[in-house]
Coordinates of C-alpha atoms in Angstrom, one line a residue:
X128 CA 69.6 122.5 142.9
X129 CA 68.5 125.8 144.5
X130 CA 68.2 128.9 142.3
X131 CA 70.6 131.7 143.0
X132 CA 69.2 135.1 143.9
X133 CA 69.5 137.7 141.3
X134 CA 72.3 140.2 141.8
X135 CA 71.4 143.7 142.9
X136 CA 74.5 145.3 141.3
X137 CA 73.9 148.3 138.9
X138 CA 76.0 149.9 136.4
X139 CA 77.6 153.2 137.4
X140 CA 75.7 155.1 134.7
X141 CA 72.4 153.8 136.0
X142 CA 73.2 154.4 139.7
X143 CA 74.4 158.1 139.1
X144 CA 71.2 158.7 137.0
X145 CA 69.0 157.5 139.9
X146 CA 70.9 159.7 142.4
X147 CA 70.5 162.7 140.1
X148 CA 66.7 162.1 139.8
X149 CA 66.5 161.8 143.6
X150 CA 68.3 165.1 144.1
X151 CA 66.0 166.8 141.6
X152 CA 62.9 165.4 143.4
X153 CA 64.2 166.7 146.8
X154 CA 64.9 170.1 145.4
X155 CA 61.3 170.2 144.0
X156 CA 59.8 169.2 147.3
X157 CA 61.8 171.9 149.1
X158 CA 60.7 174.6 146.7
X159 CA 57.0 173.6 147.2
X160 CA 57.5 173.6 151.0
X161 CA 58.9 177.2 150.8
X162 CA 56.0 178.4 148.8
X163 CA 53.4 176.9 151.2
X164 CA 55.3 178.0 154.3
X165 CA 56.2 175.8 157.2
X166 CA 53.5 174.8 159.6
X167 CA 54.6 173.7 163.0
X168 CA 52.5 170.9 164.6
X169 CA 50.1 172.3 167.1
X170 CA 50.6 171.3 170.7
X171 CA 47.7 170.1 172.8
X172 CA 46.7 173.2 174.8
X173 CA 45.0 171.1 177.4
X174 CA 42.1 172.3 179.6
X175 CA 42.3 176.1 180.2
X176 CA 42.5 177.1 183.8
X177 CA 39.5 179.5 183.4
X178 CA 37.3 176.6 182.1
X179 CA 34.5 175.4 184.4
X180 CA 34.6 171.9 185.7
X181 CA 38.3 171.6 184.9
X182 CA 39.0 169.0 187.6
X183 CA 36.1 166.8 186.4
X184 CA 37.4 166.8 182.9
X185 CA 40.9 165.8 184.0
X186 CA 39.4 163.0 186.1
X187 CA 37.5 161.6 183.2
X188 CA 40.6 161.6 181.0
X189 CA 42.6 159.7 183.7
X190 CA 39.7 157.2 184.0
X191 CA 39.8 156.6 180.2
X192 CA 43.5 155.9 180.4
X193 CA 43.0 153.5 183.2
X194 CA 40.2 151.6 181.3
X195 CA 42.5 151.3 178.2
X196 CA 45.3 149.9 180.3
X197 CA 43.0 147.4 182.0
X198 CA 41.6 146.2 178.6
X199 CA 45.2 145.7 177.4
X200 CA 46.1 143.7 180.5
X201 CA 42.9 141.5 180.2
X202 CA 43.7 140.8 176.5
X203 CA 47.3 139.9 177.4
X204 CA 46.1 137.5 180.2
X205 CA 43.6 135.9 177.8
X206 CA 46.3 135.3 175.3
X207 CA 48.5 133.7 177.9
X208 CA 45.8 131.4 179.0
X209 CA 45.2 130.3 175.5
X210 CA 48.9 129.6 175.0
X211 CA 48.9 127.6 178.2
X212 CA 46.0 125.5 177.1
X213 CA 47.8 124.7 173.8
X214 CA 50.9 123.8 175.7
X215 CA 49.0 121.4 177.9
X216 CA 47.3 119.8 174.9
X217 CA 50.6 119.3 173.2
X218 CA 52.1 117.8 176.3
X219 CA 49.2 115.4 176.6
X220 CA 49.6 114.4 172.9
X221 CA 53.3 113.8 173.4
X222 CA 52.7 111.7 176.5
X223 CA 50.1 109.6 174.6
X224 CA 52.6 109.0 171.8
X225 CA 55.3 107.9 174.2
X226 CA 52.8 105.5 175.8
X227 CA 51.9 104.1 172.4
X228 CA 55.5 103.5 171.5
X229 CA 56.1 101.8 174.8
X230 CA 53.0 99.5 174.3
X231 CA 53.9 98.8 170.7
X232 CA 50.9 100.7 169.3
X233 CA 53.0 103.5 167.7
X234 CA 52.2 105.3 164.6
X235 CA 54.8 103.2 162.9
X236 CA 52.1 100.5 162.6
X237 CA 50.1 103.0 160.5
X238 CA 53.1 103.7 158.3
X239 CA 53.6 99.9 157.8
X240 CA 50.0 99.6 156.9
X241 CA 50.4 102.4 154.3
X242 CA 53.5 100.7 153.0
X243 CA 51.6 97.4 152.6
X244 CA 48.8 99.2 150.8
X245 CA 51.3 100.9 148.4
X246 CA 53.0 97.5 147.9
X247 CA 49.6 95.8 147.3
X248 CA 48.8 98.4 144.5
X249 CA 52.3 98.9 143.0
X250 CA 54.0 95.6 143.6
X251 CA 55.0 93.1 141.0
X252 CA 52.7 90.5 142.6
X253 CA 49.6 92.7 142.1
X254 CA 50.7 93.3 138.5
X255 CA 50.9 89.5 137.9
X256 CA 47.5 88.9 139.6
X257 CA 45.8 91.6 137.4
X258 CA 47.5 90.2 134.3
X259 CA 46.3 86.7 135.2
X260 CA 42.8 88.1 135.6
X261 CA 42.9 89.6 132.1
X262 CA 44.2 86.4 130.5
X263 CA 41.5 84.3 132.2
X264 CA 38.6 86.8 131.3
X265 CA 39.6 87.3 127.7
X266 CA 38.5 85.2 124.7
X267 CA 41.3 86.7 122.4
X268 CA 44.6 87.7 123.9
X269 CA 46.3 90.5 121.9
X270 CA 50.1 90.4 122.5
X271 CA 51.5 93.8 121.6
X272 CA 55.1 93.9 120.1
X273 CA 57.3 96.8 119.4
X274 CA 58.1 96.6 115.7
X275 CA 61.7 97.7 116.3
X276 CA 62.4 94.6 118.4
X277 CA 59.5 92.1 118.0
X278 CA 61.4 89.1 119.2
X279 CA 62.5 90.9 122.4
X280 CA 58.9 91.8 123.1
X281 CA 57.6 88.2 123.0
X282 CA 57.1 86.4 126.3
X283 CA 57.2 82.6 126.0
X284 CA 55.6 82.1 129.4
X285 CA 52.5 84.2 128.3
X286 CA 52.2 82.4 124.9
X287 CA 52.5 79.0 126.6
X288 CA 49.8 79.9 129.1
X289 CA 47.4 81.0 126.4
X290 CA 48.0 78.2 123.9
X291 CA 48.0 75.5 126.6
X292 CA 45.0 76.9 128.6
X293 CA 42.7 74.2 127.1
X294 CA 39.8 76.6 126.4
X295 CA 38.9 78.3 123.1
X296 CA 41.3 81.2 123.7
X297 CA 43.1 82.7 120.7
X298 CA 46.4 84.6 120.6
X299 CA 47.0 87.4 118.1
X300 CA 50.3 89.3 117.6
X301 CA 50.1 93.1 117.0
X302 CA 53.1 94.9 115.6
X303 CA 52.9 98.5 117.0
X304 CA 55.1 101.5 116.1
X305 CA 55.6 100.3 112.5
X306 CA 56.3 103.9 111.4
X307 CA 59.7 103.7 113.2
X308 CA 61.2 100.8 111.1
X309 CA 62.1 100.6 107.4
X310 CA 59.4 99.2 105.1
X311 CA 61.5 96.2 104.0
X312 CA 62.2 95.2 107.6
X313 CA 58.5 95.4 108.5
X314 CA 57.5 93.1 105.6
X315 CA 60.1 90.6 106.7
X316 CA 58.8 90.5 110.2
X317 CA 55.2 90.2 109.1
X318 CA 56.1 87.2 106.9
X319 CA 58.1 85.6 109.8
X320 CA 55.5 86.1 112.5
X321 CA 52.4 85.1 110.6
X322 CA 53.8 81.6 110.3
X323 CA 53.3 81.1 114.0
X324 CA 50.3 83.4 115.0
X325 CA 48.0 85.8 113.1
X326 CA 49.8 89.1 113.0
X327 CA 48.4 92.7 112.6
X328 CA 50.4 95.7 111.5
X329 CA 49.4 98.8 113.6
X330 CA 50.3 102.4 114.1
X331 CA 48.6 103.9 117.2
X332 CA 47.7 107.6 117.6
X333 CA 49.9 109.9 119.7
X334 CA 49.4 113.2 121.5
X335 CA 45.8 112.3 122.2
X336 CA 44.0 114.4 124.9
X337 CA 40.9 114.0 127.1
X338 CA 37.4 114.9 126.0
X339 CA 37.3 117.8 128.3
X340 CA 40.6 119.3 127.0
X341 CA 40.2 122.1 124.4
X342 CA 42.9 124.2 122.8
X343 CA 42.6 127.8 121.6
X344 CA 44.6 129.0 118.6
X345 CA 45.9 132.5 118.2
X346 CA 42.7 133.5 116.3
X347 CA 40.6 132.3 119.2
X348 CA 39.2 129.5 117.1
X349 CA 38.2 126.5 119.2
X350 CA 39.9 123.3 118.3
X351 CA 38.7 120.0 119.8
X352 CA 41.8 118.0 120.6
X353 CA 39.9 115.1 122.0
X354 CA 39.7 113.5 118.6
X355 CA 42.7 111.4 117.6
X356 CA 45.3 112.0 114.9
X357 CA 45.7 109.5 112.0
X358 CA 45.7 105.9 113.0
X359 CA 46.7 103.0 110.8
X360 CA 45.5 99.4 111.1
X361 CA 42.5 100.0 113.4
X362 CA 39.9 99.1 110.8
X363 CA 41.8 95.9 109.9
X364 CA 41.9 94.8 113.6
X365 CA 38.3 95.7 114.4
X366 CA 37.1 93.9 111.3
X367 CA 39.1 90.8 112.3
X368 CA 37.7 90.8 115.8
X369 CA 34.1 91.5 114.7
X370 CA 34.2 88.6 112.2
X371 CA 35.5 86.3 115.0
X372 CA 32.7 87.5 117.3
X373 CA 30.1 86.6 114.7
X374 CA 31.5 83.0 114.5
X375 CA 31.1 82.7 118.3
X376 CA 27.6 84.2 118.3
X377 CA 28.3 86.3 121.4
X378 CA 30.2 89.4 122.6
X379 CA 33.9 88.8 122.9
X380 CA 36.5 90.2 125.3
X381 CA 40.0 91.0 124.0
X382 CA 42.8 91.3 126.5
X383 CA 45.7 93.6 125.5
X384 CA 49.0 92.4 127.1
X385 CA 52.7 93.0 126.6
X386 CA 55.8 94.4 128.1
X387 CA 56.1 98.1 129.3
X388 CA 56.1 100.9 126.7
X389 CA 54.9 98.8 123.8
X390 CA 51.7 100.9 123.5
X391 CA 48.9 98.8 125.0
X392 CA 46.8 101.7 126.3
X393 CA 47.5 103.7 123.1
X394 CA 46.0 100.9 121.0
X395 CA 42.8 100.9 123.0
X396 CA 42.6 104.7 122.8
X397 CA 43.1 104.4 119.0
X398 CA 40.3 101.8 118.6
X399 CA 37.9 103.8 120.8
X400 CA 38.8 107.1 119.2
X401 CA 39.1 108.9 122.5
X402 CA 41.6 108.9 125.4
X403 CA 39.9 106.4 127.8
X404 CA 43.1 104.9 129.2
X405 CA 46.0 106.7 130.8
X406 CA 49.2 106.7 128.8
X407 CA 52.7 108.1 129.6
X408 CA 56.4 107.9 128.9
X409 CA 57.0 106.3 132.3
X410 CA 56.8 102.6 132.6
X411 CA 54.0 100.9 134.6
X412 CA 51.3 103.6 134.2
X413 CA 48.5 101.0 134.0
X414 CA 48.3 99.1 137.4
X415 CA 44.9 97.3 137.2
X416 CA 42.5 95.8 134.7
X417 CA 40.4 98.3 132.8
X418 CA 37.4 97.4 130.7
X419 CA 36.6 99.6 127.6
X420 CA 33.6 99.0 125.3
X421 CA 34.7 99.6 121.7
X422 CA 31.3 98.5 120.3
X423 CA 28.4 96.2 121.2
X424 CA 30.2 93.0 120.3
X425 CA 33.8 93.7 121.5
X426 CA 35.2 94.8 124.9
X427 CA 38.9 95.6 125.3
X428 CA 40.7 94.7 128.6
X429 CA 43.7 96.9 129.4
X430 CA 46.2 95.2 131.6
X431 CA 49.4 96.1 133.6
X432 CA 52.8 95.2 132.0
X433 CA 54.4 91.8 132.1
X434 CA 57.1 91.7 134.7
X435 CA 60.5 90.7 133.2
X436 CA 62.3 87.9 135.0
X437 CA 65.6 89.1 136.7
X438 CA 67.5 86.2 135.0
X439 CA 67.2 88.0 131.6
X440 CA 70.1 89.7 130.0
X441 CA 71.0 93.3 130.9
X442 CA 69.6 94.5 127.5
X443 CA 66.2 92.8 128.1
X444 CA 66.0 94.2 131.6
X445 CA 66.9 97.7 130.3
X446 CA 64.3 97.8 127.6
X447 CA 61.5 95.5 129.0
X448 CA 61.5 95.8 132.8
X449 CA 59.6 98.4 134.8
X450 CA 62.4 100.8 135.7
X451 CA 61.3 104.0 137.4
X452 CA 64.0 106.4 136.4
X453 CA 63.2 108.7 139.3
X454 CA 63.4 105.9 142.0
X455 CA 65.9 103.4 140.6
X456 CA 69.6 103.7 141.3
X457 CA 72.0 105.2 138.8
X458 CA 73.9 101.9 138.5
X459 CA 70.9 100.1 136.9
X460 CA 70.4 102.9 134.4
X461 CA 74.0 103.1 133.4
X462 CA 74.2 99.3 133.0
X463 CA 71.1 99.5 130.8
X464 CA 72.6 102.2 128.6
X465 CA 75.9 100.2 128.3
X466 CA 74.0 97.1 127.2
X467 CA 72.1 99.1 124.5
X468 CA 75.3 100.6 123.1
X469 CA 76.9 97.2 122.9
X470 CA 74.1 95.8 120.8
X471 CA 74.2 98.5 118.0
X472 CA 76.7 100.1 115.7
X473 CA 78.8 103.0 117.2
X474 CA 78.8 105.0 114.0
X475 CA 75.0 104.9 113.7
X476 CA 74.6 106.0 117.3
X477 CA 77.1 108.9 116.7
X478 CA 75.1 109.9 113.6
X479 CA 71.8 109.7 115.5
X480 CA 72.9 111.8 118.5
X481 CA 75.4 113.9 116.4
X482 CA 78.3 113.4 118.8
X483 CA 82.0 112.7 118.2
X484 CA 83.7 109.3 118.7
X485 CA 83.6 107.8 122.2
X486 CA 85.4 104.9 123.8
X487 CA 82.8 103.6 126.3
X488 CA 79.3 104.4 127.6
X489 CA 80.6 106.9 130.3
X490 CA 82.3 109.0 127.6
X491 CA 79.2 108.7 125.4
X492 CA 77.0 110.0 128.3
X493 CA 79.4 112.9 129.1
X494 CA 79.5 114.0 125.5
X495 CA 75.7 113.8 125.2
X496 CA 75.2 115.7 128.5
X497 CA 77.6 118.5 127.3
X498 CA 75.8 118.7 123.9
X499 CA 72.3 118.8 125.5
X500 CA 73.4 121.3 128.2
X501 CA 72.8 118.8 131.1
X502 CA 75.3 120.3 133.5
X503 CA 75.6 120.1 137.3
X504 CA 77.1 122.8 139.6
X505 CA 80.5 123.8 138.4
X506 CA 79.9 122.7 134.8
X507 CA 80.2 118.9 135.6
X508 CA 78.2 116.8 133.0
X509 CA 75.1 115.2 134.5
X510 CA 75.5 111.7 133.2
X511 CA 72.6 110.2 135.2
X512 CA 70.0 112.5 133.6
X513 CA 71.6 111.8 130.2
X514 CA 71.3 108.1 130.8
X515 CA 67.6 108.5 131.8
X516 CA 67.0 110.4 128.6
X517 CA 68.7 107.7 126.5
X518 CA 66.5 105.0 128.1
X519 CA 63.3 107.1 127.5
X520 CA 64.4 107.6 123.8
X521 CA 64.9 103.9 123.2
X522 CA 61.7 102.7 124.9
X523 CA 59.6 105.6 123.7
X524 CA 58.7 106.4 120.0
X525 CA 61.7 108.8 119.5
X526 CA 64.5 106.8 117.9
X527 CA 64.2 104.7 114.8
X528 CA 66.0 101.4 115.1
X529 CA 65.3 97.9 113.7
X530 CA 66.4 94.3 114.3
X531 CA 66.5 91.6 111.6
X532 CA 64.3 88.4 111.9
X533 CA 66.1 85.1 112.4
X534 CA 67.3 83.4 109.3
X535 CA 65.6 80.1 109.9
X536 CA 62.1 79.5 111.3
X537 CA 62.4 77.5 114.5
X538 CA 59.2 76.9 116.4
X539 CA 59.2 77.2 120.2
X540 CA 58.8 74.0 122.2
X541 CA 55.2 74.8 123.2
X542 CA 54.1 75.4 119.6
X543 CA 53.2 72.6 117.2
X544 CA 51.6 72.6 113.8
X545 CA 48.3 71.6 115.4
X546 CA 48.5 74.5 117.8
X547 CA 49.2 76.9 115.0
X548 CA 46.2 75.6 113.0
X549 CA 44.1 75.9 116.1
X550 CA 45.1 79.5 116.7
X551 CA 44.5 80.5 113.1
X552 CA 41.0 78.8 113.0
X553 CA 38.0 81.1 112.9
X554 CA 40.1 84.1 111.6
X555 CA 39.8 85.4 108.1
X556 CA 43.5 85.4 107.2
X557 CA 42.9 86.6 103.6
X558 CA 41.2 89.8 104.7
X559 CA 43.9 90.2 107.4
X560 CA 46.7 90.0 104.8
X561 CA 44.9 92.6 102.6
X562 CA 44.4 94.9 105.5
X563 CA 48.1 94.6 106.4
X564 CA 49.1 95.4 102.8
X565 CA 46.9 98.5 102.8
X566 CA 48.4 99.6 106.1
X567 CA 52.0 99.1 104.9
X568 CA 51.4 101.0 101.7
X569 CA 49.7 103.9 103.4
X570 CA 52.5 104.8 105.8
X571 CA 55.7 106.7 105.4
X572 CA 58.8 105.0 106.7
X573 CA 62.3 106.0 107.6
X574 CA 65.1 105.1 105.2
X575 CA 67.4 102.1 106.2
X576 CA 70.3 104.5 106.3
X577 CA 68.7 106.7 109.0
X578 CA 67.6 103.7 111.1
X579 CA 70.0 102.1 113.6
X580 CA 70.6 98.4 113.1
X581 CA 70.0 96.6 116.4
X582 CA 70.9 93.1 117.6
X583 CA 68.0 91.5 119.4
X584 CA 68.7 89.4 122.5
X585 CA 65.8 87.0 121.6
X586 CA 62.6 86.4 123.6
X587 CA 62.3 87.9 127.0
X588 CA 61.3 85.7 129.9
X589 CA 58.5 87.0 132.0
X590 CA 56.8 86.0 135.3
X591 CA 53.1 85.5 135.2
X592 CA 52.6 83.4 138.4
X593 CA 52.5 85.4 141.6
X594 CA 54.5 82.8 143.6
X595 CA 57.6 83.3 141.4
X596 CA 57.8 87.0 141.9
X597 CA 60.4 88.4 144.3
X598 CA 59.3 91.7 145.9
X599 CA 61.6 94.6 146.5
X600 CA 59.9 96.6 149.3
X601 CA 63.0 98.5 150.4
X602 CA 62.3 101.4 148.1
X603 CA 58.8 101.9 149.3
X604 CA 59.9 101.7 153.0
X605 CA 62.6 104.3 152.4
X606 CA 60.1 106.6 150.7
X607 CA 57.7 106.2 153.7
X608 CA 60.4 106.8 156.3
X609 CA 61.5 109.9 154.5
X610 CA 57.9 111.2 154.5
X611 CA 57.6 110.5 158.2
X612 CA 60.9 112.3 158.9
X613 CA 59.7 115.4 157.0
X614 CA 56.4 115.4 159.0
X615 CA 58.4 115.3 162.2
X616 CA 60.5 118.2 161.1
X617 CA 57.4 120.3 160.3
X618 CA 55.9 119.6 163.7
X619 CA 59.1 120.6 165.4
X620 CA 59.3 123.9 163.6
X621 CA 55.6 124.7 164.2
X622 CA 55.9 124.2 168.0
X623 CA 59.0 126.4 168.0
X624 CA 57.1 129.2 166.3
X625 CA 54.3 129.1 168.9
X626 CA 56.7 129.3 171.8
X627 CA 58.4 132.3 170.1
X628 CA 55.1 134.1 169.9
X629 CA 54.5 133.6 173.6
X630 CA 57.9 134.9 174.6
X631 CA 57.4 138.0 172.5
X632 CA 54.3 138.9 174.5
X633 CA 55.8 138.1 177.9
X634 CA 59.3 139.5 177.8
X635 CA 61.7 140.6 175.0
X636 CA 64.8 139.3 176.6
X637 CA 63.4 135.8 177.0
X638 CA 62.4 135.9 173.3
X639 CA 66.0 136.5 172.2
X640 CA 67.3 133.6 174.3
X641 CA 64.6 131.3 173.0
X642 CA 65.5 132.1 169.4
X643 CA 69.1 131.5 170.1
X644 CA 68.3 128.0 171.6
X645 CA 66.1 127.2 168.6
X646 CA 68.9 128.2 166.2
X647 CA 71.3 125.8 168.0
X648 CA 68.7 123.0 167.7
X649 CA 68.1 123.6 164.0
X650 CA 71.9 123.6 163.4
X651 CA 72.2 120.1 164.8
X652 CA 71.0 117.2 162.5
X653 CA 67.7 115.6 163.7
X654 CA 66.8 112.0 163.5
X655 CA 64.4 112.6 160.5
X656 CA 67.2 114.3 158.5
X657 CA 69.5 111.3 159.2
X658 CA 66.7 109.0 157.9
X659 CA 66.3 111.0 154.8
X660 CA 70.0 110.9 154.2
X661 CA 70.1 107.2 154.7
X662 CA 67.2 106.7 152.2
X663 CA 68.9 108.9 149.7
X664 CA 72.1 107.0 150.2
X665 CA 70.5 103.7 149.5
X666 CA 69.9 104.7 145.8
X667 CA 73.4 105.9 145.2
X668 CA 76.1 103.9 143.4
X669 CA 78.1 101.8 145.9
X670 CA 81.7 103.0 146.0
X671 CA 84.3 100.9 147.7
X672 CA 87.7 102.0 148.7
X673 CA 90.6 100.4 150.6
X674 CA 90.5 102.8 153.5
X675 CA 87.6 103.9 155.6
X676 CA 86.7 107.6 155.7
X677 CA 87.4 107.8 159.4
X678 CA 90.9 106.3 159.0
X679 CA 92.2 108.4 156.1
X680 CA 94.2 110.8 158.3
X681 CA 95.0 108.3 161.0
X682 CA 98.6 107.1 161.4
X683 CA 99.2 103.3 161.5
X684 CA 101.8 102.7 164.2
X685 CA 102.2 99.0 163.1
X686 CA 104.0 100.1 159.9
X687 CA 107.7 101.0 160.0
X688 CA 109.3 103.0 157.3
X689 CA 113.1 102.6 156.6

């Protein structure tokens, strides 16, 4: 939304005061002029008739005037020649572009290449390929789970790929964000998960900055903010990995994997003690494998997020899929918020967001938008931004909610007792349990009353193999076409400005007509603007009606009214 210009209205008191000051100033100036006396500007007396060589002096003055006029004309001609050269060059460029389009060698080929590059880097297939690289290169795979919904963060395809790989690969589970769940709930989940895989309780650092970043307090004391805040569970995890490395008699590589926003990069930063991996609230920040040396014996491999399978439930897709809130359509975001609200208690959500009772998700979002001041033009609640904020709250570390572990322990089909024993082999489970107990006792937890009870949807299916991924390139193509359209508009306006400058120097009347023509052209929508409108329209919510917009006011002669 464009900002309105500030009003230039003044109060009457202020306006009259200004007028009075101006009158006083003028009076003062007149007084001073009277004292000094008026001095008329002196006229040029010219050459006196009695002066010798009068005719020669007048001739020299005329010659000077002629020289100045000639210089001006030469400068004007040079400018015109330069403008003509520019015009010819632009005409040649335009002709070359038209030929390329006719021959099929248009710049659209370049744009398609750029789209392919973007897709290669940001596509789900590249994420799967990088994730596969991390799994193959690592000796220990560390699956990161959000402590608020550990079962929803588990990927059966990943666990099956690691356990059935045939090599000496180990799988560890890491419960992150343990400070956002009640203590009793955390202990239940640790007891449940350790029966399948070795599980580590962890609380990563937040608000960590780069080495180069420094803050200055009000007293000008230099504070080094590159050092992390308090981290819990890092010593226990490092000890476990170092002991496993000693049993192997070689340096080990630990791959950190998981769904988006579970804190994979934050864990590596916590273990290293510095911000070496990029982190952010948006999903899908990490796009390729990154190697970080924690010490001489252990290397951490950061990986992109697991891509959630589209066949999952709406709740799993809302919390675990890579949804770019800026690019995705409002329908997906609203559906995700609706799924979250359906899986938790209404009263607890009302207490958390401190809003009155609501009937459905739309009313919840309107009430939340009004409370947070998210309003569009005319005071209309901005439900889309409110929905984006809710999704960020639930995937980030802002809201405390917890899910209960299943009542009975049922092993997945790919896990047997032999596989469990194989995964627990070479790990010191006693020291792991002691470290987890120390971590649990050291932290402060929210009370069960302040935490929202959440119903988990179970394990989330993910796609690890590249062949099973379905790409969605339409968003990138729309973004690229909109960029091309903007560049075409800029070229058009620049050429128009050059032509206006030429017409100013040649003739004032032609300048006015040229500006009028340009005004008409700018008033009419260009092709690039239509492309931008189409690309924006592709992200909007589809709205169907019985009648077409062109036929609203049309009269149907086939219907007869009695």
